[in-house]
Coordinates of C-alpha atoms in Angstrom, one line a residue:
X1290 CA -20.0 0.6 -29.9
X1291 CA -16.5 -0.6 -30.0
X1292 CA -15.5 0.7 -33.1
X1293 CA -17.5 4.1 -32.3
X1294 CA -14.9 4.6 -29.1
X1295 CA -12.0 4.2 -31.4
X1296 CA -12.6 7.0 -33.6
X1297 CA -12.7 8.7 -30.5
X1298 CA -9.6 7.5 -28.9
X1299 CA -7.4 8.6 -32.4
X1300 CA -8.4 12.0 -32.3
X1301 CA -8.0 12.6 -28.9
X1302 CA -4.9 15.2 -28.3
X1303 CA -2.1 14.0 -26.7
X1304 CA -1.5 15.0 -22.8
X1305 CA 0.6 17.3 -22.2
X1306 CA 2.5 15.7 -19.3
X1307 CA 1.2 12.4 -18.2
X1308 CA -0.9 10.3 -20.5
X1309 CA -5.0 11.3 -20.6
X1310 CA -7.0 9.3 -18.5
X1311 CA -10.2 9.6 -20.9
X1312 CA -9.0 8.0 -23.8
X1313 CA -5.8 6.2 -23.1
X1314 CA -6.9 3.4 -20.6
X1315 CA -9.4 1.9 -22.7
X1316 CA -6.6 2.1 -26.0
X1317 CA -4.1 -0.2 -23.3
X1318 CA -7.2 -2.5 -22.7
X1319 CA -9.2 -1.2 -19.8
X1320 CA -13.0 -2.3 -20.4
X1321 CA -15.1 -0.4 -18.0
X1322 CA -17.0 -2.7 -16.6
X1323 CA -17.8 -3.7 -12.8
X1324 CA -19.2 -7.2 -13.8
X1325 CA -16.5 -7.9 -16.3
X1326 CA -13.7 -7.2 -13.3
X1327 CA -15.7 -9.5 -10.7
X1328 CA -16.7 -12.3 -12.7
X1329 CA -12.3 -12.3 -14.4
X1330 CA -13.4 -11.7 -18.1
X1331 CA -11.3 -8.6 -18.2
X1332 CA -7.9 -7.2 -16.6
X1333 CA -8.4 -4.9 -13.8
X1334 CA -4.8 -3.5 -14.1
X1335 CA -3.0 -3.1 -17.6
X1336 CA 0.3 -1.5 -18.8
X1337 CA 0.0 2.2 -19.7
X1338 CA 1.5 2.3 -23.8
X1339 CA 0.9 -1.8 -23.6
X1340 CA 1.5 -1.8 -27.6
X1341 CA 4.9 0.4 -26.9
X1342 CA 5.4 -2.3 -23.6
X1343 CA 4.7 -5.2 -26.0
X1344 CA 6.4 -4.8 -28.8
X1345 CA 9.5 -3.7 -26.2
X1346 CA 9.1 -7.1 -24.6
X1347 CA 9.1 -9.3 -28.0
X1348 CA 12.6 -7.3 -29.1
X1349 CA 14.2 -8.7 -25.7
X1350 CA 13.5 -6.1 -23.1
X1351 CA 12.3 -7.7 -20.1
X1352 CA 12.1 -4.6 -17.9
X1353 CA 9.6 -2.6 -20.3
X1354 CA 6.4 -1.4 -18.8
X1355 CA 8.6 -0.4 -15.6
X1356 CA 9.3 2.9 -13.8
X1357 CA 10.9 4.8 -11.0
X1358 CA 9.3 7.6 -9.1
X1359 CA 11.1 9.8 -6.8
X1360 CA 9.2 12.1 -4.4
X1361 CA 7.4 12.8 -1.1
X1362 CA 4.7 10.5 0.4
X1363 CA 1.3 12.2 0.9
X1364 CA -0.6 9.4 1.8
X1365 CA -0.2 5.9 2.8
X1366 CA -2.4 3.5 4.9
X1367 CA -2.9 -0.4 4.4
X1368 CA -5.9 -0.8 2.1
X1369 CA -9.4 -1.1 4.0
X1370 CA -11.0 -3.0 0.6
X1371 CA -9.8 -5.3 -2.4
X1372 CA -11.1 -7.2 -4.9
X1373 CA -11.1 -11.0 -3.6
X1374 CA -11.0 -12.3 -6.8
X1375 CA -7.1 -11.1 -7.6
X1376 CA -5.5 -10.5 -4.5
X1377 CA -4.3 -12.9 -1.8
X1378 CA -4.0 -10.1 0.8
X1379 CA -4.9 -6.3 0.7
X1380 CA -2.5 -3.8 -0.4
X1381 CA -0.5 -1.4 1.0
X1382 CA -1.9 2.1 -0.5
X1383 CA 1.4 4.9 -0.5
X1384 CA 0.7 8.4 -2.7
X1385 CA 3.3 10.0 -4.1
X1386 CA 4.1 13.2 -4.8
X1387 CA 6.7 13.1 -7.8
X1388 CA 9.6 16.1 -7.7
X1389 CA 9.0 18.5 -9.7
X1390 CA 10.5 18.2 -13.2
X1391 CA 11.6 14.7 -12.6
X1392 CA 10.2 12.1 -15.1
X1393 CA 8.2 10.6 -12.2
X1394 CA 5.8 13.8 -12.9
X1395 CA 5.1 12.5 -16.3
X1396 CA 3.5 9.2 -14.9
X1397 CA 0.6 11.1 -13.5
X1398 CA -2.0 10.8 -15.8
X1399 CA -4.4 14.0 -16.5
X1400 CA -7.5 14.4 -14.2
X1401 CA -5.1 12.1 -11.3
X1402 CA -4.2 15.0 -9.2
X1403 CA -0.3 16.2 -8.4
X1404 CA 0.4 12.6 -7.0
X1405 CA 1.0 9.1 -8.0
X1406 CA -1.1 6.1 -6.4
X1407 CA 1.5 3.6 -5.8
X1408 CA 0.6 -0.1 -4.6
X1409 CA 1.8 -3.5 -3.3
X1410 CA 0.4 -6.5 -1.3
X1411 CA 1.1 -6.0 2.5
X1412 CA 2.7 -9.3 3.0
X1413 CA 5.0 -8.8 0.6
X1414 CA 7.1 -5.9 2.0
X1415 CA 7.4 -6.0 5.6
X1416 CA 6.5 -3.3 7.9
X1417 CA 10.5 -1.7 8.7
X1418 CA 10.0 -0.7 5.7
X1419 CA 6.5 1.0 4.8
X1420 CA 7.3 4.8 4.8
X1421 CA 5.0 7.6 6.3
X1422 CA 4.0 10.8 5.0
X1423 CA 6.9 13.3 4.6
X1424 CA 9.3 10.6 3.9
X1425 CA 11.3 10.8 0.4
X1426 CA 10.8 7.8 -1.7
X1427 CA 12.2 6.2 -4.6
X1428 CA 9.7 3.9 -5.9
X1429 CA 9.8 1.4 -8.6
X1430 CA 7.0 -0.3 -10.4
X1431 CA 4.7 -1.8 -13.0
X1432 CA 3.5 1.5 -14.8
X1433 CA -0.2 0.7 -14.9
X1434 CA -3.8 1.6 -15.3
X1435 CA -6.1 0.9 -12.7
X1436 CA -9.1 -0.1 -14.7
X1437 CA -11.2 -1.3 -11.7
X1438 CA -11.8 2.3 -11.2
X1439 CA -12.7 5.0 -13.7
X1440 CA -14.5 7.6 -11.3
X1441 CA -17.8 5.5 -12.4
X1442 CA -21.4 6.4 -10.9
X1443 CA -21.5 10.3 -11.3
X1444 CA -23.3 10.3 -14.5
X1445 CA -24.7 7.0 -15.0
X1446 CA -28.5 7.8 -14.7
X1447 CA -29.5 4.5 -15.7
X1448 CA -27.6 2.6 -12.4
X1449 CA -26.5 -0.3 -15.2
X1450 CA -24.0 1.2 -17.3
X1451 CA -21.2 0.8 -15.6
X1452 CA -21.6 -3.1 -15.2
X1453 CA -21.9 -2.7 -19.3
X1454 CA -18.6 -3.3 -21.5
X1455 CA -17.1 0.3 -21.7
X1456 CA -19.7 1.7 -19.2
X1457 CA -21.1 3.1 -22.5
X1458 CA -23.5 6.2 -21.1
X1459 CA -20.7 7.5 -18.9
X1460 CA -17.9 7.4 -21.7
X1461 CA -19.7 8.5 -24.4
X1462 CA -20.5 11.9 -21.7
X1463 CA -16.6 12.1 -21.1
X1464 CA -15.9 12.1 -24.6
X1465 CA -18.5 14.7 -25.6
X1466 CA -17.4 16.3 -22.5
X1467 CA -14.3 15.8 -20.9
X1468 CA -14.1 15.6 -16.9
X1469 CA -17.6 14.0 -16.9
X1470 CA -15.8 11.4 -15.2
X1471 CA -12.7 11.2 -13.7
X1472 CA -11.3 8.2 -15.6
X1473 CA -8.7 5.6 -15.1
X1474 CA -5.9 6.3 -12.2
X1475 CA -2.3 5.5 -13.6
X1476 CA -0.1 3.9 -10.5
X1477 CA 2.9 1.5 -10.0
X1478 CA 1.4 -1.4 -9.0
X1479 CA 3.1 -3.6 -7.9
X1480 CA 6.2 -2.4 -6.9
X1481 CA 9.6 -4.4 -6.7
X1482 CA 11.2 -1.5 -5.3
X1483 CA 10.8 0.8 -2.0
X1484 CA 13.7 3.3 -0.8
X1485 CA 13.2 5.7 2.0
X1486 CA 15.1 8.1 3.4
X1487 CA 13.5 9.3 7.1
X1488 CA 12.3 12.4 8.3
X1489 CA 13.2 13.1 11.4
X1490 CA 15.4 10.9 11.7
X1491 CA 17.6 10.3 15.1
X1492 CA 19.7 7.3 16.0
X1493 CA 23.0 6.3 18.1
X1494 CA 26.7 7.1 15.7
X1495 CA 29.0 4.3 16.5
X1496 CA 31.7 5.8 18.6
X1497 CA 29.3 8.6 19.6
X1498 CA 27.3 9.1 23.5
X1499 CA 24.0 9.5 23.2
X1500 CA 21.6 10.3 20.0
X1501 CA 22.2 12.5 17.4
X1502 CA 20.2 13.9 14.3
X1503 CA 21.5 11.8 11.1
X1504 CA 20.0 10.3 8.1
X1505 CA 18.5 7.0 7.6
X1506 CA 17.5 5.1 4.5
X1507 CA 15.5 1.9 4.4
X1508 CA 15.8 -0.1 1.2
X1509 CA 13.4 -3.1 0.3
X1510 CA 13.8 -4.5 -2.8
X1511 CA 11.7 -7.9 -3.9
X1512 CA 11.0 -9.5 -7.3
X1513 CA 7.4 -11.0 -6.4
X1514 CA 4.6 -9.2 -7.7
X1515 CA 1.8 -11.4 -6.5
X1516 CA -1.3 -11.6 -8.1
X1517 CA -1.2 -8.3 -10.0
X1518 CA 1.9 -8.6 -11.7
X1519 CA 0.6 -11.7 -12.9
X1520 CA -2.6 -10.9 -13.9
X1521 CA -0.4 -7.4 -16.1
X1522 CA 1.5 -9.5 -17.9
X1523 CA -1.7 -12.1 -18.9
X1524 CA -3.2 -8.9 -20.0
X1525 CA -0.1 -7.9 -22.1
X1526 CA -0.2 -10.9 -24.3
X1527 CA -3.4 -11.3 -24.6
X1528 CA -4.9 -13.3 -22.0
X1529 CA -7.0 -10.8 -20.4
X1530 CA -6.9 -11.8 -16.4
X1531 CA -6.1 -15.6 -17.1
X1532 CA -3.8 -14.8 -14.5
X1533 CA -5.9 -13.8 -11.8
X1534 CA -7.9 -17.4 -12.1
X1535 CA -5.1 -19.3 -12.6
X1536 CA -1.6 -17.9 -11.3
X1537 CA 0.5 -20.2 -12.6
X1538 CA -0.5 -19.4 -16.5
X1539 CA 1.9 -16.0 -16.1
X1540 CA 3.8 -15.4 -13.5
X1541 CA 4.2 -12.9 -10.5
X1542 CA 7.8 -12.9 -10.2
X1543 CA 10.5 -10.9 -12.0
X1544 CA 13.7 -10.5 -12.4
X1545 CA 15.2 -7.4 -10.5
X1546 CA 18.8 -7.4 -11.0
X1547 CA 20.6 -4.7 -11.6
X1548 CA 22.7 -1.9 -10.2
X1549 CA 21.4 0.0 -7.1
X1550 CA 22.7 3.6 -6.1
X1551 CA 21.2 5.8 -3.3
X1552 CA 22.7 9.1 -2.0
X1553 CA 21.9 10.1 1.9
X1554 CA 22.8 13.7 1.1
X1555 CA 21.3 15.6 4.2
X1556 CA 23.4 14.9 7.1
X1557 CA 22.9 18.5 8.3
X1558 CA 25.3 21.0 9.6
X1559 CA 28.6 19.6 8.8
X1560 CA 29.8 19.1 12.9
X1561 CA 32.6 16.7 13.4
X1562 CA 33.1 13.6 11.9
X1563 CA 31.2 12.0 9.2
X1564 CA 30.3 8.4 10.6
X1565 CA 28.8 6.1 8.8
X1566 CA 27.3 3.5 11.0
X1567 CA 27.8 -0.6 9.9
X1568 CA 25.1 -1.4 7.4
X1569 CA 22.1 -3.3 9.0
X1570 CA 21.0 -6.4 6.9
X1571 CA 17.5 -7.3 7.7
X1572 CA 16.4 -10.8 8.1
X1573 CA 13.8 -10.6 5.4
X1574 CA 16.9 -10.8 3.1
X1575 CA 17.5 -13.8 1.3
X1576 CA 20.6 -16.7 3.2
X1577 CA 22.6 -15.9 -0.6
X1578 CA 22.1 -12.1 -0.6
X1579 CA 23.7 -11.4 3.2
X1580 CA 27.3 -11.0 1.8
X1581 CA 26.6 -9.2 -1.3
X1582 CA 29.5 -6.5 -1.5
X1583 CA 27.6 -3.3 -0.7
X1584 CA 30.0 0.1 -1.8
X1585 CA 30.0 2.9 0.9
X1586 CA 31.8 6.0 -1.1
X1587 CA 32.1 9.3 1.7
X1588 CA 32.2 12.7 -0.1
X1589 CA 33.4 15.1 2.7
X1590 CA 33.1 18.1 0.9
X1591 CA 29.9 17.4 -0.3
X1592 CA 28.9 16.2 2.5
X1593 CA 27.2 13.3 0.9
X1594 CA 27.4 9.2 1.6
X1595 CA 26.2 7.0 -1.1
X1596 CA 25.8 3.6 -1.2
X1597 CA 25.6 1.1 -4.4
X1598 CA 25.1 -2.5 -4.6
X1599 CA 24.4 -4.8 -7.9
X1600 CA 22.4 -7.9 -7.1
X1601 CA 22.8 -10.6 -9.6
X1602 CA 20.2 -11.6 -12.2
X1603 CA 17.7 -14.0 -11.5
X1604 CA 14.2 -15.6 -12.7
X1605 CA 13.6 -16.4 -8.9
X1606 CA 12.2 -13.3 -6.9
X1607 CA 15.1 -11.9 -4.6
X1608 CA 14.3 -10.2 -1.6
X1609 CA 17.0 -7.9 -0.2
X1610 CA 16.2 -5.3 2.8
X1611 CA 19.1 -3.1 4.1
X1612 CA 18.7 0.1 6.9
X1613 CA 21.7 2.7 5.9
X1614 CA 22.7 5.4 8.7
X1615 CA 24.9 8.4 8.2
X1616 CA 25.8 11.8 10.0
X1617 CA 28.0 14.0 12.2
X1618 CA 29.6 13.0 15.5
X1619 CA 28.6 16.3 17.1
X1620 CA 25.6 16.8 15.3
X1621 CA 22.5 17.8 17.7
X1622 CA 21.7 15.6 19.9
X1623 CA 18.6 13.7 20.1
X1624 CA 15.5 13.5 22.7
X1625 CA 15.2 9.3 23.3
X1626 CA 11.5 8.4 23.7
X1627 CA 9.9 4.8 24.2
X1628 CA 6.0 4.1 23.3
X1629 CA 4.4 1.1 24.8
X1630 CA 0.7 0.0 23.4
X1631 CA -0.3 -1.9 26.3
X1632 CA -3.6 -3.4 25.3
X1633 CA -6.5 -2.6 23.0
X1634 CA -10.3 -2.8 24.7
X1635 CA -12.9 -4.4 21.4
X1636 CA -16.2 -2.3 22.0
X1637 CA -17.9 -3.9 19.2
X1638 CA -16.8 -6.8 16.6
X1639 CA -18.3 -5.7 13.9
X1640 CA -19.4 -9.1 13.0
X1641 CA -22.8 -10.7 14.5
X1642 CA -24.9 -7.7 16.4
X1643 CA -22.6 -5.1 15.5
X1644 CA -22.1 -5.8 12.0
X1645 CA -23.2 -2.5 9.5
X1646 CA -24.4 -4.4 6.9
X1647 CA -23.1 -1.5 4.8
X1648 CA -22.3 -2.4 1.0
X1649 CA -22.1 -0.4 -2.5
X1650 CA -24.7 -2.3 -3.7
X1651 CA -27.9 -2.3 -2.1
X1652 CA -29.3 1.0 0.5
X1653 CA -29.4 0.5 3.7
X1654 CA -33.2 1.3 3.6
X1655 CA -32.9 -2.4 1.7
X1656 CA -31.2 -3.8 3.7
X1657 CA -33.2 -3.1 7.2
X1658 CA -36.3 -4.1 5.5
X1659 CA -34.5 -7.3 3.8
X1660 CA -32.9 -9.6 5.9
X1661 CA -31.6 -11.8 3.1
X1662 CA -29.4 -8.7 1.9
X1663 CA -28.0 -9.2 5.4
X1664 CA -24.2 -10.0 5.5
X1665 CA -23.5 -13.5 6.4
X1666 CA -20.9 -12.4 9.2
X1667 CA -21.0 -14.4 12.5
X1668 CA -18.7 -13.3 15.4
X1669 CA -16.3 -13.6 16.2
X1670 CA -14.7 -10.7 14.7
X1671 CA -11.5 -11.3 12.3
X1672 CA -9.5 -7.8 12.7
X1673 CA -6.2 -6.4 11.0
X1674 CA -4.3 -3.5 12.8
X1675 CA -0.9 -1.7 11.8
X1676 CA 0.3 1.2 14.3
X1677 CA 3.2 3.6 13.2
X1678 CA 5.1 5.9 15.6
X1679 CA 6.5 8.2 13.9
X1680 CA 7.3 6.5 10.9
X1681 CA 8.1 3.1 12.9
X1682 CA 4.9 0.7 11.5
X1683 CA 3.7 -2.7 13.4
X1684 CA 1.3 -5.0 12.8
X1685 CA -0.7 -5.2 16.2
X1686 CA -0.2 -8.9 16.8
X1687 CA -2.2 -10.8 14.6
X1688 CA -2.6 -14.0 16.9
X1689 CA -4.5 -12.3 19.3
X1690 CA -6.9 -10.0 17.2
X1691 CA -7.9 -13.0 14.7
X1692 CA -10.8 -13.4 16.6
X1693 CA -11.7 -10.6 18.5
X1694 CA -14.8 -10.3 21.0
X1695 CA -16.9 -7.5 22.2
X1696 CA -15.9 -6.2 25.4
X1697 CA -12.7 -8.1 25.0
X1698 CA -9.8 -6.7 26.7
X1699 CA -6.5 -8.0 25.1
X1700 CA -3.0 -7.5 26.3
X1701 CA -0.5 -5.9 23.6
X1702 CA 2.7 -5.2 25.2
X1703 CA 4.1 -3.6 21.6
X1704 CA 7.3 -1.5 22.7
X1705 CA 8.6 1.2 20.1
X1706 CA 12.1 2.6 21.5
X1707 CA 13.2 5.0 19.6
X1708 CA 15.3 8.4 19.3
X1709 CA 13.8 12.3 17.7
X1710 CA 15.2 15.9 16.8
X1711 CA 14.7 17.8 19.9
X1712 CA 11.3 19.9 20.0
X1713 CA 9.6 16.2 17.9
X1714 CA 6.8 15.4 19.4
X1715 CA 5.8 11.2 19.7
X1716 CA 3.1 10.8 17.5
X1717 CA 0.5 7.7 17.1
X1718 CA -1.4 6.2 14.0
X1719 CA -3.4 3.1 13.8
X1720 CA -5.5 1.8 10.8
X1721 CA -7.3 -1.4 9.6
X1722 CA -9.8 -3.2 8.9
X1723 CA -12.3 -5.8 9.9
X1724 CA -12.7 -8.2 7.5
X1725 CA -15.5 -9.9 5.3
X1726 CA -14.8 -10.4 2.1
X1727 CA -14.2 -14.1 1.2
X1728 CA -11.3 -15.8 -0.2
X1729 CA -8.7 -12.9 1.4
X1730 CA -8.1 -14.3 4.8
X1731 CA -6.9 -11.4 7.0
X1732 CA -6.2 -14.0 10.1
X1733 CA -3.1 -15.2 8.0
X1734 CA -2.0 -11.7 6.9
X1735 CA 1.5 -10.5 7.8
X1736 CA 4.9 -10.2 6.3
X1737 CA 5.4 -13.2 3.8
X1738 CA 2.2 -15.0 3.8
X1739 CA 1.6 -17.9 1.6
X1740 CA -1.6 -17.4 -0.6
X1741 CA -5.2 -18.7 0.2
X1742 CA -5.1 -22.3 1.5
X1743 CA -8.0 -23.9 -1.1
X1744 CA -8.6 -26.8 1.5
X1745 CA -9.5 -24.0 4.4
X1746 CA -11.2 -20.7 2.1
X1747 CA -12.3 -18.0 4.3
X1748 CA -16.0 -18.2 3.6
X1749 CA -17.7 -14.9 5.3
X1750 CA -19.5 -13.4 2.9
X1751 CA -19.6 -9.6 2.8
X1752 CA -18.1 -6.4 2.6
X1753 CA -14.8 -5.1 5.1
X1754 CA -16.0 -2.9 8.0
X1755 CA -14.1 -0.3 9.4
X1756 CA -13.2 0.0 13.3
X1757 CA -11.5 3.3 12.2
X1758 CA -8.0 5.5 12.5
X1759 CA -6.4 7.5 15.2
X1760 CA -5.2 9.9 13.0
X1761 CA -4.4 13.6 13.2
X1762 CA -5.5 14.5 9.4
X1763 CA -3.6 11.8 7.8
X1764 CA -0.6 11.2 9.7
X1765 CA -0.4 10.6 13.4
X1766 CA -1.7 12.2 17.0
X1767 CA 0.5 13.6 19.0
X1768 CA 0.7 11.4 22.4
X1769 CA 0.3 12.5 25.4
X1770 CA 3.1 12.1 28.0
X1771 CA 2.5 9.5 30.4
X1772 CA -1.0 6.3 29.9
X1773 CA -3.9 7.3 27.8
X1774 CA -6.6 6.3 26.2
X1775 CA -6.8 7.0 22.2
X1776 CA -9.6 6.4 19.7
X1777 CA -11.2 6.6 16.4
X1778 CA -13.8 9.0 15.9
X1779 CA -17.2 7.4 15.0
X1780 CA -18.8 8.2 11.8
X1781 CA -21.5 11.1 12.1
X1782 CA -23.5 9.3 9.3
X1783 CA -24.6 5.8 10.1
X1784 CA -25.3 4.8 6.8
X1785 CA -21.9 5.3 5.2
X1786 CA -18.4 4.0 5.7
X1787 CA -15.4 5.9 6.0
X1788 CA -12.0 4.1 6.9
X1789 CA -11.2 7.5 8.8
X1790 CA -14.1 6.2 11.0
X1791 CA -15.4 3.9 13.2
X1792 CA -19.0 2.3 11.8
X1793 CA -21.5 3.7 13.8
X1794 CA -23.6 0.1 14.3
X1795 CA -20.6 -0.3 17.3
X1796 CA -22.3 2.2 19.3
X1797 CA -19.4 4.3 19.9
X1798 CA -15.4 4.0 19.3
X1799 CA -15.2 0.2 18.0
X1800 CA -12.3 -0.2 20.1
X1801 CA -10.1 1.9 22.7
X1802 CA -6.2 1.8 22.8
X1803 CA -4.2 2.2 25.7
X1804 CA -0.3 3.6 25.2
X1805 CA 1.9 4.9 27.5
X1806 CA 4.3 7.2 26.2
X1807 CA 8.1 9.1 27.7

């Protein structure tokens, strides 16, 4: 079967853009096969070219098999599901739109859509500086296929292929006719890089009264790659996902050294002076890297500010975070808001009675007739929450929803004070999980989390639930002025599972979030 693939793969046409998804993933070493990925016999993410990569790497090129992306974010919202087996924590889903024309639109590969899936562990970037959709990014990456997911299922009529080696039934369909399946995603996962500049961005100028419109970038730059990158560069040399069981056989850091240049080049309507406020070092940044000489060049008749740094080469993972504001002392001024989540109400855990019991793998008609299928999911509750105001993003506070209760009321107090262009309304988004899947244990998850304690495993055994998003399509709700109530819609089919909505087994809304907004 093996060899029968390969005769397909070399006459496969090139793509014309990005590389094809049909043919190319299982070339790199994708192997198309859900019991292969769950039970660490094969890689779930590999280099996209890996020979190209490889060879690369033996000549002395320790940075091939990366890329940069610039664009707009479509999408982004912490992932609701992982696979236990190679993550600590769950990622941090952005999509990215690459700019036209820009070699960032070549790393899309055919049948993926217009954007590029980009992805790191949660904990590893913290929340300042997540973007939101709208923003620009510049991303930067390990150029990857995600083989744990090759649009699998549509056309497998015997329900058993697609635990097979090569998922042979639905690829031998795609290659007879292309699009039979969507095939392999390509993504940068993980990233080492994330640098956004705002939309709608509004702030206080040093010297200057009041808020004005101006330009802010957020920079987060941070060389460990956690599981993934690990398990990518096992794959690379041969050791398929060694890396995965045992981290310490390749590892997740890399070097990112380097020069660093970012221009903020849409200060508006040249009105005054051109202030550039002091730049803001984030804590996150490593005791070594708060000094680093960071270059500040003004072009006033461009009406541009960039700003370049080089941090110095290391085998250690750096982390260096830095906020960058720029724009004209009579620029127009800004409307100052302040949004307070006051407390969030738990209408069902989603553990114990209110658990869905929903799962790929068996129906529910199985499941209500089997109780054994049950998932073993006693309250309380273990819940994960990030809310972003426009563009801000906070992890509701993890010590009080660790262990959440029905009818529990709990007491938030999260303050976001911040400043908008005039006629910008306040906007609200909340997403999460509820969380079931052993080995990743959510009740630690937050900015710099070490990995799974082995002497204390989180041992619940099933599949994440979803208490569901406030959303307004994917991005936030407009608030309304003054205390309200907001909530996730429920799900209109109680057999499925939809992280845009609450599971229906909570009877309603699985929880109710109170937020006063001015």
């Amino acid at each position: 079967m093996v060899g029968a693939f390969a005769v397909v793969q070399s006459s496969a046409a090139a793509a014309a853009s990005g590389p094809d998804s049909h043919t190319q993933p299982m070339v790199d070493g994708c192997q198309r096969s859900n019991a292969m990925d769950l039970t660490l016999t094969t890689p779930e993410w590999v280099y996209v070219n890996r020979s190209d990569v490889l060879a690369a790497r033996l000549a002395g090129d320790q940075t091939a098999g990366r890329q940069t992306v610039d664009g707009v974010v479509s999408d982004i919202h912490p992932a609701g599901d992982d696979l236990y087996v190679n993550h600590n924590y769950n990622d941090i889903d952005i999509a990215v739109i690459p700019d036209p024309g820009s070699s960032g639109a070549n790393l899309v590969a055919t049948g993926n859509g217009g954007d590029l899936g980009t992805e790191w562990e949660g904990t590893l970037i913290p929340t300042w500086a997540w973007p939101a959709v709208g923003d620009r990014v510049r991303e930067s990456g390990s150029w990857i296929w995600d083989c744990g997911h090759w649009g699998n299922g549509p056309v497998d009529e015997t329900g058993l292929s697609e635990l097979l080696p090569y998922d042979p039934e639905e690829s031998l369909k795609d290659f007879a006719s292309p699009g039979a399946i969507s095939g392999e995603q390509t993504e940068l996962h993980p990233l080492y890089q994330v640098a956004t500049w705002r939309k709608d961005a509004a702030g206080v100028l040093q010297g200057v009264s009041g808020g004005r419109n101006l330009q802010r970038l957020d920079v987060w730059i941070n060389g460990d790659g956690g599981p993934a990158l690990s398990e990518e560069e096992c794959a690379l040399f041969g050791a398929g996902s060694v890396g995965s069981a045992i981290p310490q056989v390749c590892s997740r850091n890399r070097d990112v050294g380097g020069t660093y240049s970012y221009t903020l080049d849409h200060l508006g309507p040249r009105a005054g002076r051109m202030i550039v406020n002091p730049i803001f070092i984030h804590p996150e940044t490593d005791p070594a890297l708060r000094n680093l000489p960071i270059t500040v060049t003004k072009n006033q008749a461009a009406g541009t500010v960039t700003v370049t740094f080089t941090l110095p080469h290391q085998p250690v993972p750096q982390h260096f975070g830095i906020t960058v504001e720029a724009g004209y002392s009579n620029a127009p001024a800004a409307v100052h808001h302040v949004v307070t989540l006051n407390s969030i109400t738990i209408n069902g855990t989603l553990d114990g009675s209110t658990e869905p019991n929903i799962n790929p793998i068996t129906s529910p008609t199985q499941q209500t007739g089997n109780p054994v299928l049950h998932e073993q999911t006693p309250d309380p509750g273990e819940w994960v929450l990030y809310a972003q105001v426009n563009g801000q993003w906070r992890q509701l506070d993890p010590s009080k929803l660790s262990a959440v209760t029905t009818n529990e009321q709990i007491p938030l107090g999260q303050t976001f004070d911040y400043w908008l262009p005039a006629g910008v309304a306040p906007t609200l988004y909340v997403s999460g999980r509820e969380c079931d899947i052993p080995y990743i244990d959510c009740r630690s998850e937050r900015y710099n989390a070490p990995p799974e304690d082995p002497q204390h495993v989180f041992t619940e055994l099933g599949f994440n639930d979803k208490p569901g998003r406030i959303e307004l399509g994917n991005t936030g709700l407009p608030l309304t002025p003054g205390q309200a109530v907001y909530e996730p819609i429920v799900n209109p089919v109680p057999t499925s599972s939809n992280e845009d909505y609450s599971d229906a087994s909570c009877g309603g809304p699985c929880y109710s979030l109170t937020a006063t907004a001015s």
